[in-house]
Amino acid sequence: RSVILYETEEIKEKALKAREKAQEKYSAPIVTIIEPLDRFYMAESYPQDYYRHNANQGYCMAVISPKVAKLKEKFSKKVKQ
């Protein structure tokens, strides 16, 4: 299940509106939870940019690369290279 964590009421409102707009396109309910960010912990550095540093690993090649390619194809004008 996905979640959107917000820090401000402005972000909360944007998230709610985005979920409503997306819901118009789907018959099944969008189950993304929208709730306040309670606390945040910075992750360790080694998993940061994992795909960029491990693109030739099996999981990246089999799972992530096709998704990245699809994203770039579908949103080519919006994706930074």
Short mmCIF file of C-alpha atoms in Angstrom, two decimals:
data_model
loop_
_atom_site.label_atom_id
_atom_site.label_comp_id
_atom_site.label_asym_id
_atom_site.label_seq_id
_atom_site.Cartn_x
_atom_site.Cartn_y
_atom_site.Cartn_z
CA ARG A 1 0.00 0.00 0.00
CA SER A 2 1.27 3.47 -0.81
CA VAL A 3 1.34 6.52 1.41
CA ILE A 4 1.82 10.25 0.97
CA LEU A 5 3.31 11.91 4.04
CA TYR A 6 2.78 15.64 4.31
CA GLU A 7 4.41 18.33 6.42
CA THR A 8 2.05 21.20 5.67
CA GLU A 9 -1.66 21.67 5.05
CA GLU A 10 -0.81 22.92 1.56
CA ILE A 11 0.88 19.63 0.69
CA LYS A 12 -2.02 17.71 2.24
CA GLU A 13 -4.54 19.57 0.07
CA LYS A 14 -2.48 18.99 -3.07
CA ALA A 15 -2.23 15.28 -2.27
CA LEU A 16 -5.98 14.98 -1.66
CA LYS A 17 -6.78 16.77 -4.93
CA ALA A 18 -4.29 14.63 -6.87
CA ARG A 19 -5.80 11.45 -5.46
CA GLU A 20 -9.31 12.64 -6.34
CA LYS A 21 -8.25 13.51 -9.88
CA ALA A 22 -6.53 10.16 -10.33
CA GLN A 23 -9.59 8.35 -8.95
CA GLU A 24 -11.67 9.68 -11.86
CA LYS A 25 -9.62 7.47 -14.20
CA TYR A 26 -10.03 4.19 -12.28
CA SER A 27 -13.04 2.15 -11.23
CA ALA A 28 -11.18 0.47 -8.35
CA PRO A 29 -10.57 2.66 -5.33
CA ILE A 30 -7.18 4.31 -4.94
CA VAL A 31 -6.00 3.17 -1.52
CA THR A 32 -3.09 5.57 -1.07
CA ILE A 33 -3.08 6.82 2.50
CA ILE A 34 -2.48 10.53 3.11
CA GLU A 35 -1.23 11.29 6.60
CA PRO A 36 1.07 13.69 8.47
CA LEU A 37 4.78 13.03 8.60
CA ASP A 38 5.51 12.10 12.19
CA ARG A 39 9.29 11.82 12.10
CA PHE A 40 11.96 11.37 9.46
CA TYR A 41 15.23 9.48 9.64
CA MET A 42 17.94 9.96 7.06
CA ALA A 43 18.89 6.65 5.42
CA GLU A 44 22.42 5.38 5.33
CA SER A 45 24.41 6.46 2.30
CA TYR A 46 25.03 3.07 0.66
CA PRO A 47 21.50 2.53 -0.74
CA GLN A 48 21.31 6.06 -2.15
CA ASP A 49 21.19 6.10 -5.98
CA TYR A 50 21.17 2.30 -5.90
CA TYR A 51 20.01 1.91 -9.50
CA ARG A 52 22.56 4.37 -10.82
CA HIS A 53 25.39 2.47 -9.11
CA ASN A 54 24.06 -1.05 -9.74
CA ALA A 55 22.29 -0.91 -13.10
CA ASN A 56 23.91 -4.19 -14.20
CA GLN A 57 22.69 -6.18 -11.19
CA GLY A 58 20.09 -8.82 -12.04
CA TYR A 59 17.21 -7.19 -10.17
CA CYS A 60 17.91 -3.81 -11.71
CA MET A 61 18.12 -5.26 -15.22
CA ALA A 62 15.02 -7.44 -14.87
CA VAL A 63 12.73 -5.16 -12.87
CA ILE A 64 13.87 -1.55 -12.68
CA SER A 65 15.32 -0.98 -16.18
CA PRO A 66 12.06 -1.86 -17.99
CA LYS A 67 10.13 0.46 -15.67
CA VAL A 68 12.59 3.30 -16.20
CA ALA A 69 12.40 2.79 -19.97
CA LYS A 70 8.59 2.87 -19.86
CA LEU A 71 8.64 6.01 -17.72
CA LYS A 72 11.04 7.76 -20.10
CA GLU A 73 8.93 6.74 -23.10
CA LYS A 74 5.63 7.83 -21.62
CA PHE A 75 6.85 11.04 -19.98
CA SER A 76 9.81 11.93 -22.20
CA LYS A 77 9.09 15.66 -22.07
CA LYS A 78 8.94 15.69 -18.26
CA VAL A 79 11.80 13.33 -17.33
CA LYS A 80 15.21 14.81 -16.61
CA GLN A 81 17.99 12.94 -18.37
#
